Amino acid sequence: MLIVKKFGGTSVADAERIDAVADRCIEDYRKGHQIVVVLSAMGKTTDALLTRAQAINPNAPKREVDMLLATGEQTSVALMAMAMAAKGVPAISLNAFQVAMHTTSRYGDARFKRIDTERITNELDSGRIVIVTGFQGINRRDDVTTLGRGGSDTTAVALAAALRADACEIYTDVEGVYTADPRVVPGARKLKEITYDEMLELATLGAKVLHNRSVGLAKKYRVTLVVRSSMNRAEGTVVKEVCDVEGMLVSGVAVDKNAARIAVLGVKNEPGVAFRIFDELAKHGINVDVILQSIGRDETKDISFTVDQEQAKEAVKVLKENQQRLTIAEVKEEKNVAKLSIVGAGMQTNAGVAAKMFEALFDVGVNIRMIATSEIRITVLIDLEDVDIATRAVHDKFFHE
Ligand code: ASP
Ligand code: MG
C-alpha cells in the first residue's frame, strides 16, 4: 500500500515528538508499505515567523513572507529525515521545489495546479520513506508560495490524489471529528464516519480539524481521509463520500463566533435594491452569509446580514460611502453575535429537523435572530452570550442517548 501520512505542528513540536512520529511511520514502512510523510512546521513556528516579519516590516512583500514561512516546514522535514536515519531507516526530505508542486501565483493563498510525482515515486521505489514539506508550493516563476494557514492538510490530500495513494491519514492533536466541541459539550462524541459534504460545511463553519480546501480536494478526487490522533492509537474519523448514517439526523453542531451582523435600515421597497447593495459588497470582496429581509412596510424595508468580523468595518464603510445611491436610511453594526449550525446529510430526507433545533433553543430561552439553511445545514444567529448554553441544548436534543 502507498500511504500518505500528514502530521500537524503539535505532533512534531519537539525532538521527542518527532522521534515518536518517526517510529509510527517506520512501523508501517516495516510492514512493507510505501510511506509519504507530509509535515507542518514545528509547534508555533509559523506564528513566530510571522511575528518576526511584522517586527521588520509590517507591510512586508508577500513574496518574502512566503519565502520566510516556507522555512518552517523545511526545518521539520529535514529533522524528521534525520530522526529516521538515526534509526537506520532510509528516508529523504523534499521541499516543494524538489518535488515540483506547482501552484497558482498568489502568495499566501496559492492553489495547487499540478504536482510532479516522478521524484517521489523514484525515491519510494528505491525503498525510502519520503518526507515532504506541507503548506508550500512553487509558482510559474519558481518562486515559493504558501497555501494559507493550515494548508498542510491540502498538501497531503493533493499528494494522495496525485500519487493515487491507497490511504491518506491526517494525524492531529484530537482523536477525530466530534459531534460538537468537547470543551463546550461534555457529551460530544467522536464520529466514526462523516461525508465530504458534511465535513466541508463543518470545516467552513470553523471546526478547525481540517483545512476546508483539503476537504473539497478530497471530495473532487475521491480521496478517503482518516483523521486521527498522533498521541494515541484511538480509531479516528473516516471522511468519505457516503456514510452509513444509521438514522442519524445530524452529524455535528458547529459554532462560529467570528460573525458580525450588519443591518441596513429604511431602504426603498423596490426591485433592484438588494441587488445593488450586495453587488457593491461583492465588488469589495466582502463575503455575506446569513441574510434576512423584513417584510416591506409602506415605502421601505430593512435588510440584515452577517459577515466575518474582519470584514465588518469595510462593509460598513462601503455601505456608508454609497448610502444615498443605495437608498439606505441607516447602517448598524453589531458584533456580539454568533452563528450556531447543525450539519447533517440526514436532514435531506427527514422533516422536522429545523423544528427540533428551534425547540431546543426555546427550551433554554435562547432567542433566534436570523435563520439560514442549505441542503445539509441549518444556521441560526444568536447572541454571543447564549452560545455555550445553546450549543449544549441543541447537541443534547439530537444526541441524547
Ligand atoms: N505551518 C502552517 C500553519 O501554521 C501550515 C499548517 O500547519 O498546516 O498554518
Ligand atoms: Mg491544521
PDB file of N, CA, C and O and ligand atoms in Angstrom, residues 6-10 40 149-153 170-173 208-211, ligand 2:
ATOM      1  N   LYS A   6      -0.019  12.676   7.213  1.00  0.00           N
ATOM      2  CA  LYS A   6       0.268  14.084   7.486  1.00  0.00           C
ATOM      3  C   LYS A   6       0.242  14.340   8.991  1.00  0.00           C
ATOM      4  O   LYS A   6      -0.680  13.906   9.684  1.00  0.00           O
ATOM      5  N   PHE A   7       1.261  15.029   9.486  1.00  0.00           N
ATOM      6  CA  PHE A   7       1.320  15.364  10.908  1.00  0.00           C
ATOM      7  C   PHE A   7       1.345  16.875  11.087  1.00  0.00           C
ATOM      8  O   PHE A   7       2.129  17.568  10.431  1.00  0.00           O
ATOM      9  N   GLY A   8       0.499  17.371  11.965  1.00  0.00           N
ATOM     10  CA  GLY A   8       0.397  18.807  12.212  1.00  0.00           C
ATOM     11  C   GLY A   8       1.479  19.308  13.157  1.00  0.00           C
ATOM     12  O   GLY A   8       2.307  18.536  13.662  1.00  0.00           O
ATOM     13  N   GLY A   9       1.484  20.609  13.390  1.00  0.00           N
ATOM     14  CA  GLY A   9       2.525  21.267  14.175  1.00  0.00           C
ATOM     15  C   GLY A   9       2.725  20.702  15.573  1.00  0.00           C
ATOM     16  O   GLY A   9       3.856  20.476  16.014  1.00  0.00           O
ATOM     17  N   THR A  10       1.630  20.441  16.279  1.00  0.00           N
ATOM     18  CA  THR A  10       1.757  19.903  17.638  1.00  0.00           C
ATOM     19  C   THR A  10       2.397  18.523  17.627  1.00  0.00           C
ATOM     20  O   THR A  10       3.117  18.167  18.563  1.00  0.00           O
ATOM     21  N   SER A  40       3.789  19.682   8.902  1.00  0.00           N
ATOM     22  CA  SER A  40       3.654  21.120   9.152  1.00  0.00           C
ATOM     23  C   SER A  40       4.926  21.599   9.835  1.00  0.00           C
ATOM     24  O   SER A  40       5.782  20.796  10.207  1.00  0.00           O
ATOM     25  N   ARG A 149      -3.057  29.590   5.947  1.00  0.00           N
ATOM     26  CA  ARG A 149      -2.869  28.916   7.227  1.00  0.00           C
ATOM     27  C   ARG A 149      -3.586  27.569   7.279  1.00  0.00           C
ATOM     28  O   ARG A 149      -4.714  27.441   6.818  1.00  0.00           O
ATOM     29  N   GLY A 150      -2.913  26.600   7.829  1.00  0.00           N
ATOM     30  CA  GLY A 150      -3.496  25.266   7.930  1.00  0.00           C
ATOM     31  C   GLY A 150      -3.396  24.463   6.642  1.00  0.00           C
ATOM     32  O   GLY A 150      -3.978  23.388   6.516  1.00  0.00           O
ATOM     33  N   GLY A 151      -2.624  24.977   5.691  1.00  0.00           N
ATOM     34  CA  GLY A 151      -2.623  24.400   4.345  1.00  0.00           C
ATOM     35  C   GLY A 151      -1.953  23.043   4.169  1.00  0.00           C
ATOM     36  O   GLY A 151      -2.090  22.415   3.120  1.00  0.00           O
ATOM     37  N   SER A 152      -1.254  22.566   5.193  1.00  0.00           N
ATOM     38  CA  SER A 152      -0.572  21.271   5.035  1.00  0.00           C
ATOM     39  C   SER A 152      -1.545  20.124   4.797  1.00  0.00           C
ATOM     40  O   SER A 152      -1.199  19.139   4.127  1.00  0.00           O
ATOM     41  N   ASP A 153      -2.743  20.226   5.333  1.00  0.00           N
ATOM     42  CA  ASP A 153      -3.749  19.189   5.070  1.00  0.00           C
ATOM     43  C   ASP A 153      -3.977  19.089   3.563  1.00  0.00           C
ATOM     44  O   ASP A 153      -4.103  17.995   2.999  1.00  0.00           O
ATOM     45  N   ILE A 170      -4.601  11.822   8.309  1.00  0.00           N
ATOM     46  CA  ILE A 170      -4.289  13.140   8.853  1.00  0.00           C
ATOM     47  C   ILE A 170      -4.173  13.006  10.368  1.00  0.00           C
ATOM     48  O   ILE A 170      -5.174  12.809  11.062  1.00  0.00           O
ATOM     49  N   TYR A 171      -2.943  13.079  10.869  1.00  0.00           N
ATOM     50  CA  TYR A 171      -2.709  12.944  12.306  1.00  0.00           C
ATOM     51  C   TYR A 171      -2.718  14.321  12.959  1.00  0.00           C
ATOM     52  O   TYR A 171      -2.072  15.248  12.475  1.00  0.00           O
ATOM     53  N   THR A 172      -3.460  14.433  14.068  1.00  0.00           N
ATOM     54  CA  THR A 172      -3.597  15.737  14.674  1.00  0.00           C
ATOM     55  C   THR A 172      -3.614  15.606  16.196  1.00  0.00           C
ATOM     56  O   THR A 172      -3.272  14.549  16.728  1.00  0.00           O
ATOM     57  N   ASP A 173      -3.959  16.686  16.906  1.00  0.00           N
ATOM     58  CA  ASP A 173      -3.931  16.606  18.372  1.00  0.00           C
ATOM     59  C   ASP A 173      -5.294  16.281  18.974  1.00  0.00           C
ATOM     60  O   ASP A 173      -5.458  16.301  20.176  1.00  0.00           O
ATOM     61  N   LYS A 208     -12.048  23.425  13.480  1.00  0.00           N
ATOM     62  CA  LYS A 208     -10.705  23.563  12.918  1.00  0.00           C
ATOM     63  C   LYS A 208      -9.947  22.261  12.704  1.00  0.00           C
ATOM     64  O   LYS A 208      -8.732  22.258  12.654  1.00  0.00           O
ATOM     65  N   VAL A 209     -10.621  21.147  12.564  1.00  0.00           N
ATOM     66  CA  VAL A 209      -9.890  19.888  12.401  1.00  0.00           C
ATOM     67  C   VAL A 209      -9.181  19.796  11.056  1.00  0.00           C
ATOM     68  O   VAL A 209      -8.078  19.285  10.977  1.00  0.00           O
ATOM     69  N   LEU A 210      -9.828  20.255  10.000  1.00  0.00           N
ATOM     70  CA  LEU A 210      -9.237  20.135   8.665  1.00  0.00           C
ATOM     71  C   LEU A 210      -9.326  21.464   7.922  1.00  0.00           C
ATOM     72  O   LEU A 210     -10.295  22.200   8.056  1.00  0.00           O
ATOM     73  N   HIS A 211      -8.316  21.742   7.125  1.00  0.00           N
ATOM     74  CA  HIS A 211      -8.316  22.886   6.227  1.00  0.00           C
ATOM     75  C   HIS A 211      -9.466  22.678   5.253  1.00  0.00           C
ATOM     76  O   HIS A 211      -9.569  21.612   4.655  1.00  0.00           O
TER      77      HIS A 211
HETATM   78 MG    MG B   2      -4.075  22.173  10.941  1.00  0.00          MG
END
